[in-house]
Short mmCIF file of C-alpha atoms and ligand atoms in Angstrom, two decimals:
data_model
loop_
_atom_site.label_atom_id
_atom_site.label_comp_id
_atom_site.label_asym_id
_atom_site.label_seq_id
_atom_site.Cartn_x
_atom_site.Cartn_y
_atom_site.Cartn_z
CA UNK A 1 24.49 -37.73 -1.08
CA UNK A 2 22.02 -37.30 1.77
CA UNK A 3 20.50 -33.88 0.36
CA UNK A 4 20.10 -34.89 -3.17
CA UNK A 5 17.72 -38.31 -2.17
CA UNK A 6 15.89 -36.15 0.07
CA UNK A 7 15.41 -33.67 -2.68
CA UNK A 8 14.32 -36.58 -5.22
CA UNK A 9 11.75 -37.90 -2.44
CA UNK A 10 9.83 -34.78 -2.18
CA UNK A 11 9.81 -34.47 -5.96
CA UNK A 12 8.64 -37.75 -6.50
CA UNK A 13 5.95 -37.09 -3.72
CA UNK A 14 4.92 -34.13 -5.48
CA UNK A 15 4.67 -35.55 -8.80
CA UNK A 16 2.56 -38.59 -7.29
CA UNK A 17 0.22 -36.09 -5.46
CA UNK A 18 -0.24 -33.84 -8.96
CA UNK A 19 -0.94 -37.28 -10.91
CA UNK A 20 -3.49 -38.39 -8.09
CA UNK A 21 -5.11 -34.93 -8.60
CA UNK A 22 -5.02 -34.83 -12.53
CA UNK A 23 -6.91 -38.61 -12.00
CA UNK A 24 -9.41 -37.29 -9.59
CA UNK A 25 -10.49 -34.35 -12.01
CA UNK A 26 -10.16 -37.07 -15.21
CA UNK A 27 -12.44 -39.38 -13.10
CA UNK A 28 -14.80 -36.53 -11.80
CA UNK A 29 -14.09 -37.55 -8.31
CA UNK A 30 -15.71 -34.41 -6.36
CA UNK A 31 -18.32 -33.99 -9.39
CA UNK A 32 -18.93 -30.59 -11.39
CA UNK A 33 -20.42 -27.44 -10.47
CA UNK A 34 -23.90 -27.61 -11.62
CA UNK A 35 -24.39 -25.27 -14.66
CA UNK A 36 -25.80 -22.14 -14.08
CA UNK A 37 -29.83 -22.36 -14.59
CA UNK A 38 -30.69 -20.30 -17.49
CA UNK A 39 -32.94 -17.31 -16.54
CA UNK A 40 -36.14 -16.96 -18.56
CA UNK A 41 -36.69 -13.41 -19.76
CA UNK A 42 -39.09 -11.43 -18.33
CA UNK A 43 -42.44 -10.91 -20.73
CA UNK A 44 -41.49 -7.67 -23.05
CA UNK A 45 -44.87 -6.18 -21.77
CA UNK A 46 -43.15 -5.63 -18.55
CA UNK A 47 -40.26 -3.52 -19.78
CA UNK A 48 -42.09 -1.98 -22.78
CA UNK A 49 -42.24 1.81 -21.86
CA UNK A 50 -45.04 2.84 -24.61
CA UNK A 51 -48.04 4.09 -23.34
CA UNK A 52 -51.16 1.69 -23.76
CA UNK A 53 -52.68 3.93 -26.72
CA UNK A 54 -51.65 6.64 -29.05
CA UNK A 55 -53.85 9.85 -28.69
CA UNK A 56 -55.12 11.63 -31.50
CA UNK A 57 -52.01 14.23 -31.62
CA UNK A 58 -49.82 11.48 -31.44
CA UNK A 59 -51.79 9.38 -34.18
CA UNK A 60 -51.32 12.84 -36.39
CA UNK A 61 -47.86 13.17 -35.35
CA UNK A 62 -46.31 9.71 -36.17
CA UNK A 63 -48.12 9.34 -39.69
CA UNK A 64 -50.77 6.61 -38.50
CA UNK A 65 -54.24 6.07 -39.90
CA UNK A 66 -56.03 9.30 -38.83
CA UNK A 67 -58.65 8.97 -41.13
CA UNK A 68 -61.29 8.36 -38.39
CA UNK A 69 -60.36 11.84 -37.36
CA UNK A 70 -61.68 13.39 -40.31
CA UNK A 71 -65.40 13.37 -39.50
CA UNK A 72 -66.58 15.47 -42.43
CA UNK A 73 -65.18 12.83 -44.90
CA UNK A 74 -68.32 11.11 -44.20
CA UNK A 75 -70.70 13.29 -42.42
CA UNK A 76 -72.56 16.37 -43.89
CA UNK A 77 -72.04 19.67 -42.27
CA UNK A 78 -74.95 21.29 -40.93
CA UNK A 79 -77.09 18.15 -40.92
CA UNK A 80 -78.22 17.57 -37.54
CA UNK A 81 -77.13 13.70 -36.18
CA UNK A 82 -79.82 12.18 -34.13
CA UNK A 83 -78.59 9.92 -31.31
CA UNK A 84 -80.71 6.57 -31.27
CA UNK A 85 -80.93 4.81 -27.86
CA UNK A 86 -81.76 1.14 -26.53
CA UNK A 87 -84.19 0.07 -23.98
CA UNK A 88 -80.99 0.27 -21.32
CA UNK A 89 -80.22 3.62 -22.67
CA UNK A 90 -76.74 2.86 -24.33
CA UNK A 91 -76.40 4.80 -27.74
CA UNK A 92 -77.18 2.82 -30.64
CA UNK A 93 -73.97 2.73 -33.04
CA UNK A 94 -73.85 2.70 -36.54
CA UNK A 95 -71.77 0.14 -38.54
CA UNK A 96 -69.13 2.73 -39.09
CA UNK A 97 -68.64 2.95 -35.61
CA UNK A 98 -68.96 -0.05 -34.00
CA UNK A 99 -65.18 -0.26 -33.20
CA UNK A 100 -66.22 2.06 -30.51
CA UNK A 101 -66.51 0.64 -26.92
CA UNK A 102 -68.78 2.80 -25.09
CA UNK A 103 -68.63 2.94 -21.03
CA UNK A 104 -67.47 5.74 -19.49
CA UNK A 105 -68.13 5.81 -15.98
CA UNK A 106 -69.45 2.63 -13.64
CA UNK A 107 -73.06 3.32 -14.04
CA UNK A 108 -72.79 4.88 -17.81
CA UNK A 109 -72.95 8.24 -16.85
CA UNK A 110 -71.05 9.94 -19.56
CA UNK A 111 -71.81 7.82 -22.65
CA UNK A 112 -73.94 10.59 -24.53
CA UNK A 113 -71.43 11.53 -27.53
CA UNK A 114 -72.59 15.10 -27.27
CA UNK A 115 -71.22 15.28 -23.74
CA UNK A 116 -68.06 15.54 -25.18
CA UNK A 117 -68.60 16.19 -29.05
CA UNK A 118 -70.20 19.34 -30.22
CA UNK A 119 -73.00 18.19 -32.42
CA UNK A 120 -72.95 21.36 -34.38
CA UNK A 121 -69.37 21.14 -35.43
CA UNK A 122 -67.98 17.22 -34.87
CA UNK A 123 -64.52 18.10 -35.49
CA UNK A 124 -64.10 19.75 -32.02
CA UNK A 125 -64.75 19.01 -28.63
CA UNK A 126 -67.02 20.99 -26.16
CA UNK A 127 -66.34 21.66 -22.85
CA UNK A 128 -69.16 21.22 -19.85
CA UNK A 129 -68.80 25.48 -19.65
CA UNK A 130 -69.06 25.55 -23.49
CA UNK A 131 -65.80 26.11 -24.78
CA UNK A 132 -64.76 24.38 -28.24
CA UNK A 133 -61.53 22.49 -28.06
CA UNK A 134 -59.62 20.75 -30.92
CA UNK A 135 -59.96 16.72 -30.63
CA UNK A 136 -55.89 17.04 -30.23
CA UNK A 137 -56.44 19.25 -27.12
CA UNK A 138 -58.43 16.71 -25.53
CA UNK A 139 -57.06 16.99 -21.91
CA UNK A 140 -58.81 20.50 -21.34
CA UNK A 141 -62.23 18.56 -22.11
CA UNK A 142 -61.22 15.81 -19.51
CA UNK A 143 -60.19 18.64 -16.89
CA UNK A 144 -63.65 20.51 -17.32
CA UNK A 145 -65.42 17.41 -15.55
CA UNK A 146 -62.17 15.72 -13.68
CA UNK A 147 -61.11 18.94 -12.13
CA UNK A 148 -59.06 17.31 -8.92
CA UNK A 149 -57.18 14.84 -11.43
CA UNK A 150 -56.93 17.14 -13.95
CA UNK A 151 -54.72 19.46 -11.30
CA UNK A 152 -52.98 16.61 -10.19
CA UNK A 153 -51.95 16.01 -14.13
CA UNK A 154 -50.91 19.16 -14.46
CA UNK A 155 -48.87 19.26 -11.04
CA UNK A 156 -47.00 16.02 -12.43
CA UNK A 157 -48.65 13.75 -9.66
CA UNK A 158 -51.17 12.08 -12.22
CA UNK A 159 -50.08 10.42 -15.46
CA UNK A 160 -46.51 10.26 -16.80
CA UNK A 161 -43.86 13.02 -16.90
CA UNK A 162 -40.40 12.91 -18.70
CA UNK A 163 -38.01 15.07 -20.76
CA UNK A 164 -36.16 17.70 -19.10
CA UNK A 165 -36.77 19.36 -15.48
CA UNK A 166 -34.72 22.10 -16.55
CA UNK A 167 -37.03 23.91 -19.07
CA UNK A 168 -34.09 25.93 -20.74
CA UNK A 169 -32.33 22.82 -21.57
CA UNK A 170 -35.41 21.29 -23.31
CA UNK A 171 -39.07 20.43 -23.32
CA UNK A 172 -40.90 18.71 -20.48
CA UNK A 173 -42.94 15.98 -22.03
CA UNK A 174 -46.43 15.27 -20.30
CA UNK A 175 -48.53 12.45 -21.81
CA UNK A 176 -51.99 13.67 -22.39
CA UNK A 177 -55.08 12.12 -20.89
CA UNK A 178 -55.87 10.10 -24.17
CA UNK A 179 -52.29 8.46 -24.46
CA UNK A 180 -53.47 6.28 -21.57
CA UNK A 181 -57.25 6.56 -21.11
CA UNK A 182 -59.66 5.61 -24.11
CA UNK A 183 -61.98 8.67 -23.97
CA UNK A 184 -64.97 5.99 -25.09
CA UNK A 185 -64.22 3.57 -22.00
CA UNK A 186 -61.47 5.05 -19.84
CA UNK A 187 -61.51 2.64 -17.18
CA UNK A 188 -58.01 0.57 -16.71
CA UNK A 189 -58.57 -3.13 -16.88
CA UNK A 190 -56.59 -4.99 -14.20
CA UNK A 191 -53.50 -5.78 -15.08
CA UNK A 192 -51.29 -9.01 -14.17
CA UNK A 193 -48.13 -8.04 -11.97
CA UNK A 194 -44.64 -8.68 -13.03
CA UNK A 195 -42.88 -11.39 -11.71
CA UNK A 196 -40.75 -11.09 -8.26
CA UNK A 197 -36.98 -10.70 -8.48
CA UNK A 198 -35.00 -13.78 -9.18
CA UNK A 199 -31.82 -14.14 -6.92
CA UNK A 200 -28.86 -16.25 -7.85
CA UNK A 201 -27.89 -16.50 -4.39
CA UNK A 202 -29.28 -19.86 -3.23
CA UNK A 203 -30.30 -19.17 0.30
CA UNK A 204 -31.85 -15.52 -0.87
CA UNK A 205 -33.69 -17.60 -3.56
CA UNK A 206 -35.27 -20.14 -1.14
CA UNK A 207 -36.40 -17.76 0.88
CA UNK A 208 -38.18 -16.00 -2.10
CA UNK A 209 -39.86 -18.97 -3.29
CA UNK A 210 -40.92 -19.62 0.25
CA UNK A 211 -42.74 -16.21 0.17
CA UNK A 212 -44.84 -16.88 -2.74
C1 LIG B 1 -66.07 6.51 -42.02
C2 LIG B 1 -67.24 7.26 -42.14
C3 LIG B 1 -67.30 8.44 -40.80
C4 LIG B 1 -66.41 9.04 -40.19
C5 LIG B 1 -64.98 9.33 -40.57
C6 LIG B 1 -66.94 9.48 -39.29
N1 LIG B 1 -68.57 9.13 -39.11
FE1 LIG B 1 -69.49 9.46 -37.70
N2 LIG B 1 -71.02 8.41 -38.61
C7 LIG B 1 -71.16 7.93 -39.66
C8 LIG B 1 -72.25 7.21 -40.08
C9 LIG B 1 -72.32 6.52 -41.35
C10 LIG B 1 -73.25 7.49 -39.05
C11 LIG B 1 -74.75 6.83 -39.11
C12 LIG B 1 -75.44 8.18 -39.14
C13 LIG B 1 -75.40 9.03 -40.35
O1 LIG B 1 -75.83 8.30 -41.30
O2 LIG B 1 -75.10 9.97 -40.22
C14 LIG B 1 -72.06 8.05 -38.21
C15 LIG B 1 -72.75 8.51 -36.57
C16 LIG B 1 -72.21 9.22 -35.83
C17 LIG B 1 -72.68 9.65 -34.51
C18 LIG B 1 -74.14 9.09 -33.99
C19 LIG B 1 -73.72 7.82 -33.42
C20 LIG B 1 -73.94 6.66 -34.39
O3 LIG B 1 -72.95 5.89 -34.40
O4 LIG B 1 -74.56 6.25 -35.20
C21 LIG B 1 -72.17 10.33 -34.00
C22 LIG B 1 -71.83 10.98 -32.56
C23 LIG B 1 -70.76 10.63 -34.97
N3 LIG B 1 -70.87 9.83 -36.11
C24 LIG B 1 -69.61 11.12 -34.71
C25 LIG B 1 -68.52 11.61 -35.56
C26 LIG B 1 -67.34 12.28 -35.24
C27 LIG B 1 -67.24 13.00 -33.84
C28 LIG B 1 -66.41 11.99 -35.80
C29 LIG B 1 -64.98 12.54 -36.48
C30 LIG B 1 -64.02 12.53 -35.12
C31 LIG B 1 -67.16 10.96 -37.24
N4 LIG B 1 -68.14 10.72 -36.34
C32 LIG B 1 -66.43 10.16 -37.93
C33 LIG B 1 -69.68 7.81 -40.48
C34 LIG B 1 -68.47 8.29 -40.40
C1 LIG B 2 -68.95 15.76 -19.28
C2 LIG B 2 -68.42 15.29 -18.04
C3 LIG B 2 -66.89 14.15 -18.52
C4 LIG B 2 -66.05 14.44 -19.40
C5 LIG B 2 -65.79 15.48 -20.34
C6 LIG B 2 -65.17 13.67 -19.11
N1 LIG B 2 -65.73 12.41 -18.29
FE1 LIG B 2 -64.44 11.02 -17.55
N2 LIG B 2 -66.36 10.69 -15.95
C7 LIG B 2 -67.41 11.48 -15.83
C8 LIG B 2 -68.32 10.72 -14.88
C9 LIG B 2 -69.59 11.50 -14.82
C10 LIG B 2 -67.37 9.57 -14.68
C11 LIG B 2 -68.13 8.47 -13.71
C12 LIG B 2 -67.84 8.76 -12.34
C13 LIG B 2 -68.53 7.70 -11.08
O1 LIG B 2 -68.85 6.73 -12.04
O2 LIG B 2 -68.02 7.82 -10.14
C14 LIG B 2 -66.41 9.35 -15.11
C15 LIG B 2 -65.41 8.59 -15.17
C16 LIG B 2 -64.00 8.56 -15.82
C17 LIG B 2 -62.84 7.42 -14.99
C18 LIG B 2 -62.97 6.49 -14.13
C19 LIG B 2 -63.36 4.96 -14.99
C20 LIG B 2 -64.75 4.76 -15.13
O3 LIG B 2 -65.36 4.48 -16.35
O4 LIG B 2 -65.50 5.20 -14.08
C21 LIG B 2 -61.71 7.67 -15.96
C22 LIG B 2 -60.50 7.19 -16.12
C23 LIG B 2 -62.32 9.08 -16.62
N3 LIG B 2 -63.40 9.47 -16.55
C24 LIG B 2 -61.30 9.88 -17.67
C25 LIG B 2 -61.81 10.98 -18.31
C26 LIG B 2 -61.06 11.23 -19.61
C27 LIG B 2 -59.79 10.79 -20.05
C28 LIG B 2 -61.59 12.31 -20.21
C29 LIG B 2 -61.30 13.03 -21.19
C30 LIG B 2 -61.16 12.29 -22.71
C31 LIG B 2 -63.09 12.43 -19.30
N4 LIG B 2 -63.12 11.51 -18.64
C32 LIG B 2 -63.97 13.01 -19.77
C33 LIG B 2 -67.68 12.59 -16.70
C34 LIG B 2 -66.71 13.33 -17.53
C1 LIG B 3 -65.80 11.80 -22.81
C2 LIG B 3 -65.62 12.50 -23.61
C3 LIG B 3 -66.12 11.52 -24.99
C4 LIG B 3 -67.32 11.10 -25.46
C5 LIG B 3 -68.53 10.82 -24.29
C6 LIG B 3 -67.49 10.59 -26.76
N1 LIG B 3 -66.15 10.76 -27.28
FE1 LIG B 3 -65.75 10.43 -29.08
N2 LIG B 3 -63.93 11.01 -28.58
C7 LIG B 3 -63.36 11.97 -27.64
C8 LIG B 3 -62.03 12.34 -27.81
C9 LIG B 3 -61.29 13.14 -26.81
C10 LIG B 3 -61.58 12.11 -28.88
C11 LIG B 3 -60.24 12.00 -29.56
C12 LIG B 3 -59.60 10.92 -29.15
C13 LIG B 3 -58.00 10.92 -28.86
O1 LIG B 3 -57.27 11.53 -28.14
O2 LIG B 3 -57.54 9.71 -28.69
C14 LIG B 3 -62.61 11.07 -29.63
C15 LIG B 3 -62.71 10.59 -30.75
C16 LIG B 3 -63.60 10.18 -31.38
C17 LIG B 3 -63.60 9.79 -33.06
C18 LIG B 3 -62.53 9.58 -33.73
C19 LIG B 3 -61.49 8.58 -33.48
C20 LIG B 3 -61.99 7.30 -33.25
O3 LIG B 3 -61.99 6.63 -31.85
O4 LIG B 3 -62.79 6.51 -34.10
C21 LIG B 3 -65.19 8.99 -33.27
C22 LIG B 3 -65.56 8.71 -34.23
C23 LIG B 3 -65.80 9.53 -32.00
N3 LIG B 3 -65.00 10.12 -31.00
C24 LIG B 3 -67.21 9.29 -31.93
C25 LIG B 3 -67.80 9.05 -30.65
C26 LIG B 3 -69.23 8.63 -30.52
C27 LIG B 3 -70.23 8.07 -31.67
C28 LIG B 3 -69.73 8.91 -29.20
C29 LIG B 3 -71.02 8.60 -28.56
C30 LIG B 3 -71.22 7.06 -28.82
C31 LIG B 3 -68.64 9.27 -28.64
N4 LIG B 3 -67.34 9.68 -29.41
C32 LIG B 3 -68.52 9.92 -27.34
C33 LIG B 3 -64.38 12.16 -26.55
C34 LIG B 3 -65.64 11.32 -26.04
C1 LIG B 4 -49.48 7.59 -18.13
C2 LIG B 4 -50.98 7.48 -18.10
C3 LIG B 4 -51.92 8.08 -17.59
C4 LIG B 4 -52.21 9.68 -18.11
C5 LIG B 4 -51.37 10.48 -18.99
C6 LIG B 4 -53.56 9.79 -17.51
N1 LIG B 4 -53.75 8.65 -16.51
FE1 LIG B 4 -55.59 9.03 -15.77
N2 LIG B 4 -55.05 7.22 -14.71
C7 LIG B 4 -53.92 6.16 -15.24
C8 LIG B 4 -53.96 4.84 -14.58
C9 LIG B 4 -53.12 3.91 -14.83
C10 LIG B 4 -55.15 5.30 -13.37
C11 LIG B 4 -55.19 4.43 -12.36
C12 LIG B 4 -56.33 3.26 -12.74
C13 LIG B 4 -57.09 2.32 -11.60
O1 LIG B 4 -56.16 2.54 -10.62
O2 LIG B 4 -57.46 1.44 -11.94
C14 LIG B 4 -55.87 6.23 -13.72
C15 LIG B 4 -57.00 6.82 -12.99
C16 LIG B 4 -57.85 7.68 -13.50
C17 LIG B 4 -58.95 7.95 -12.78
C18 LIG B 4 -59.50 7.23 -12.15
C19 LIG B 4 -60.00 8.16 -10.80
C20 LIG B 4 -58.66 8.21 -9.96
O3 LIG B 4 -58.15 9.48 -10.08
O4 LIG B 4 -58.10 7.09 -9.36
C21 LIG B 4 -59.19 9.45 -13.78
C22 LIG B 4 -60.92 10.09 -13.35
C23 LIG B 4 -58.35 9.64 -14.52
N3 LIG B 4 -57.33 8.71 -14.32
C24 LIG B 4 -58.58 10.93 -15.43
C25 LIG B 4 -57.36 11.24 -16.03
C26 LIG B 4 -57.31 12.28 -16.67
C27 LIG B 4 -58.56 13.80 -16.80
C28 LIG B 4 -56.10 12.22 -17.24
C29 LIG B 4 -55.41 13.66 -18.36
C30 LIG B 4 -55.67 14.92 -17.78
C31 LIG B 4 -54.99 11.19 -17.01
N4 LIG B 4 -56.37 10.79 -16.31
C32 LIG B 4 -54.25 11.00 -17.27
C33 LIG B 4 -53.23 6.50 -16.32
C34 LIG B 4 -53.03 7.93 -16.89
#
């Protein structure tokens, strides 16, 4: 019959076409999509949200080694300390305090220990206007010399604020100055920038690479 021979012709044609395709795939005629390049993970230091140091308060709360804060474990109460200075007017540090790096201000303007520590009671700090504050409340001390930065910090535009904006839901968490600045050498060293974005799209990727 005419109809059935036409049908078998179509079927044979289709079978041949599919066999051809199979052969093309098996022998990899058009090549394969290249495997996706694996993206190197960004250095963990760029995604770490911890502050650069632990303040005295955080050290105590986290059960860290706070023995260095216990001044009278070594010092004698009532015995005045005499600071020694070298020819360049730097404080000569004793062996016990050799871990302290002193460098507050570009011209070493604030290197004298007793600009901040109370010489009559080492356990506390003394603000410029003569108020005593605890070692863990040092932000007030910083504020007594760095008024504008302190007011920025109180307003939440310097430093780091987290926690709750709606105070009735929970506490606001404002990192204290010494969570970021070492009181003895507060300047921030320069940091390498984090790598730029990586686009998977070949054209966008090429333009990012051109920009570098
Ligand atoms: C591990 C023991 C130890 C602890 C803890 C300690 N000190 Fe000292 N400190 C010393 C010694 C030793 C000296 C050398 C002078 C002396 O013999 O009195 C010294 C000297 C100093 C000086 C003079 C500068 C120098 O380095 O010679 C200052 C200021 C000072 N200490 C402040 C403090 C304060 C503030 C604390 C607490 C926050 C403290 N110290 C905790 C042992 C200690
Ligand atoms: C007795 C006054 C005084 C106190 C207290 C004080 N500072 Fe300073 N600070 C200075 C002076 C002076 C400079 C130098 C400014 C300059 O060189 O122009 C300075 C500079 C700085 C700088 C700039 C970096 C640098 O080293 O030049 C930072 C950051 C800083 N202080 C943070 C702090 C923090 C944090 C505290 C509290 C732990 C604090 N300061 C307490 C007087 C003070
Ligand atoms: C700008 C103010 C400032 C000056 C100047 C300063 N200190 Fe301090 N110091 C502090 C504050 C604030 C703390 C509490 C630290 C914290 O919260 O991390 C502290 C902590 C300490 C401690 C205990 C923790 C540690 O780092 O070992 C010692 C010891 C100490 N200071 C000694 C000294 C000596 C010695 C000098 C002088 C060479 C000096 N400080 C100068 C503000 C100051
Ligand atoms: C979350 C971290 C953080 C906290 C908290 C913080 N600072 Fe800073 N501070 C910085 C950084 C980062 C810089 C910028 C350093 C730079 O640009 O070189 C800076 C800069 C400064 C400077 C240099 C001058 C300026 O304003 O640019 C001063 C002074 C200073 N801070 C004081 C303070 C005082 C005082 C407090 C607390 C009341 C405080 N900071 C809290 C991170 C912090």
